[in-house]
Short mmCIF file of C-alpha atoms in Angstrom, two decimals:
data_model
loop_
_atom_site.label_atom_id
_atom_site.label_comp_id
_atom_site.label_asym_id
_atom_site.label_seq_id
_atom_site.Cartn_x
_atom_site.Cartn_y
_atom_site.Cartn_z
CA MET S 19 0.00 0.00 0.00
CA VAL S 20 1.43 3.35 -1.06
CA ILE S 21 0.66 6.33 1.14
CA HIS S 22 0.88 9.69 -0.57
CA LYS S 23 1.74 12.65 1.58
CA PRO S 24 -0.32 15.69 0.49
CA ARG S 25 1.57 18.72 -0.80
CA ASN S 26 1.68 21.33 1.92
CA ILE S 27 1.70 24.93 0.70
CA LEU S 28 2.02 26.20 4.25
CA ARG S 29 5.79 25.75 4.14
CA ARG S 30 8.08 28.56 2.97
CA ALA S 31 10.87 26.65 1.30
CA ALA S 32 11.16 26.33 -2.45
CA VAL S 33 8.45 24.06 -3.81
CA PRO S 34 8.32 22.23 -7.13
CA ASP S 35 6.01 23.67 -9.75
CA ARG S 36 3.82 21.51 -11.99
CA CYS S 37 6.82 20.76 -14.25
CA GLY S 38 8.98 19.66 -11.32
CA GLU S 39 11.10 22.82 -11.39
CA GLU S 40 11.90 24.49 -8.08
CA MET S 41 10.32 27.87 -7.57
CA SER S 42 10.75 30.10 -4.56
CA LEU S 43 7.87 31.78 -2.82
CA MET S 44 7.98 35.56 -2.68
CA SER S 45 10.07 36.70 0.24
CA GLY S 46 8.70 38.21 3.38
CA PRO S 47 8.16 37.02 6.89
CA ASP S 48 5.60 34.40 7.81
CA VAL S 49 2.86 36.11 9.79
CA ALA S 50 0.18 34.65 12.05
CA ALA S 51 -3.39 35.83 11.59
CA SER S 52 -3.55 37.26 15.13
CA GLU S 53 -0.68 39.61 14.25
CA LEU S 54 -2.64 41.14 11.37
CA LEU S 55 -6.36 40.66 11.80
CA ALA S 56 -9.18 40.90 14.30
CA GLU S 57 -11.04 37.77 15.34
CA ASP S 58 -14.12 38.59 13.22
CA GLU S 59 -11.88 39.02 10.17
CA ILE S 60 -10.25 35.64 10.76
CA ARG S 61 -13.71 34.07 11.11
CA LEU S 62 -14.75 35.58 7.77
CA LEU S 63 -11.68 34.17 6.01
CA ARG S 64 -12.26 30.72 7.49
CA ARG S 65 -15.96 30.72 6.57
CA ALA S 66 -15.32 31.97 3.06
CA LEU S 67 -12.69 29.29 2.38
CA LEU S 68 -15.27 26.70 3.45
CA GLU S 69 -17.58 27.89 0.66
CA TRP S 70 -15.26 26.26 -1.90
CA SER S 71 -16.33 22.90 -0.47
CA GLY S 72 -20.00 23.80 -0.86
CA PRO S 73 -21.94 26.02 -3.24
CA ALA S 74 -18.97 27.65 -5.02
CA LYS S 75 -18.35 26.45 -8.57
CA CYS S 76 -14.66 26.77 -9.39
CA SER S 77 -12.92 25.59 -12.57
CA ASP S 78 -9.34 24.39 -12.82
CA GLN S 79 -8.45 27.55 -14.75
CA ILE S 80 -9.73 29.84 -12.01
CA ALA S 81 -8.05 27.73 -9.31
CA VAL S 82 -4.73 28.03 -11.17
CA GLY S 83 -5.20 31.80 -11.44
CA MET S 84 -5.64 31.92 -7.66
CA GLY S 85 -2.32 30.11 -7.22
CA PHE S 86 -3.52 26.52 -6.79
CA ALA S 87 -2.65 23.55 -9.02
CA ASP S 88 -6.32 22.76 -9.81
CA VAL S 89 -9.72 22.60 -8.11
CA GLN S 90 -8.76 19.62 -5.95
CA ASP S 91 -5.69 21.49 -4.74
CA LEU S 92 -7.90 24.51 -3.96
CA LEU S 93 -10.14 22.29 -1.84
CA ASP S 94 -7.22 20.61 -0.07
CA GLN S 95 -5.33 23.82 0.56
CA SER S 96 -8.48 25.68 1.67
CA SER S 97 -8.86 23.10 4.41
CA ARG S 98 -5.22 23.50 5.44
CA LEU S 99 -5.44 27.29 5.32
CA ARG S 100 -8.62 27.23 7.44
CA SER S 101 -6.81 25.11 10.02
CA ALA S 102 -3.76 27.38 9.97
CA LEU S 103 -5.97 30.42 10.52
CA HIS S 104 -7.77 28.66 13.37
CA ASP S 105 -4.51 27.50 15.01
CA ASP S 106 -2.77 30.85 14.39
CA VAL S 107 0.00 29.22 12.36
CA PRO S 108 2.15 31.85 10.61
CA LEU S 109 1.54 31.96 6.84
CA ALA S 110 3.90 32.96 4.05
CA PRO S 111 2.93 35.98 1.95
CA ALA S 112 1.96 33.70 -0.98
CA ASN S 113 -0.49 31.86 1.26
CA TRP S 114 -1.97 35.14 2.48
CA ALA S 115 -2.39 36.20 -1.16
CA ARG S 116 -4.04 32.86 -2.10
CA THR S 117 -6.36 33.16 0.87
CA LEU S 118 -7.36 36.74 0.10
CA LEU S 119 -7.93 36.10 -3.60
CA ALA S 120 -9.93 32.93 -2.92
CA VAL S 121 -12.11 34.81 -0.43
CA GLU S 122 -12.66 37.77 -2.76
CA ILE S 123 -13.76 35.49 -5.60
CA VAL S 124 -15.94 33.17 -3.56
CA PHE S 125 -17.81 36.11 -2.01
CA VAL S 126 -18.35 38.23 -5.12
CA SER S 127 -18.52 35.92 -8.12
CA ASP S 128 -21.85 34.35 -8.98
CA LEU S 129 -20.19 32.46 -11.84
CA ALA S 130 -17.38 30.85 -9.83
CA GLY S 131 -18.15 31.52 -6.18
CA SER S 132 -21.14 31.75 -3.90
CA GLY S 133 -22.14 35.16 -5.24
CA VAL S 134 -25.79 36.01 -4.70
CA GLU S 135 -26.18 32.96 -2.46
CA TRP S 136 -23.49 34.19 -0.03
CA GLN S 137 -25.88 35.45 2.64
CA THR S 138 -28.02 32.32 2.39
CA THR S 139 -25.14 29.85 2.62
CA THR S 140 -23.02 31.69 5.20
CA GLY S 141 -25.57 33.63 7.23
CA LEU S 142 -23.39 36.72 6.77
CA PRO S 143 -25.03 39.82 5.30
CA ASP S 144 -23.35 41.20 2.18
CA GLU S 145 -22.94 44.66 3.73
CA LEU S 146 -21.09 43.31 6.79
CA THR S 147 -19.01 41.01 4.62
CA ILE S 148 -17.83 43.77 2.27
CA ARG S 149 -16.95 46.07 5.18
CA THR S 150 -14.99 43.28 6.85
CA LEU S 151 -13.34 42.27 3.58
CA ARG S 152 -12.25 45.86 2.89
CA SER S 153 -10.68 45.98 6.36
CA ILE S 154 -8.86 42.69 5.68
CA GLN S 155 -7.60 44.00 2.31
CA ARG S 156 -6.18 47.11 3.95
CA LYS S 157 -4.49 45.13 6.72
CA LEU S 158 -2.99 42.57 4.32
CA ALA S 159 -1.90 45.12 1.68
CA ARG S 160 1.76 45.20 2.70
CA THR S 161 1.94 41.42 3.11
CA VAL S 162 0.39 40.57 -0.27
CA SER S 163 1.79 43.51 -2.27
CA PRO S 164 4.41 41.36 -4.09
CA PHE S 165 1.47 39.56 -5.74
CA TYR S 166 -0.48 42.54 -7.10
CA GLY S 167 -1.27 41.64 -10.70
CA LYS S 168 0.31 38.19 -10.35
CA SER S 169 -0.83 34.68 -9.52
CA PRO S 170 0.30 33.88 -5.96
CA ARG S 171 2.44 30.83 -6.72
#
């Protein structure tokens, strides 16, 4: 019986890309959620990442654009990222960028995310969510800035 160890994007060292080439994650210190965000903001990130396992409808192409290998990787890494946020494990800037982009898309997009069903599936009003998300974006700006206009890989 062969046991496959899942790829863990929570590490900071160089990781192989899809072609087996080593690529380094953008530099910057690993930062725990509690150092950057309020508890309600962390809860929003965790809840939004959970949406990918439910009503959200992601394609491989969109998952790759968000910095994941494919949809299955998005689902696997969303679970790991949710746990890291819960356990206050420091995340690399690339993982913060993946988290933020995945949350932005799942909240807003009706084509790929939860979209108009957000309030129904999460119980969080759109108005509260956007205010909280804007606060998160401002607080993470310095951490994720190396990824503006780029896929967080």
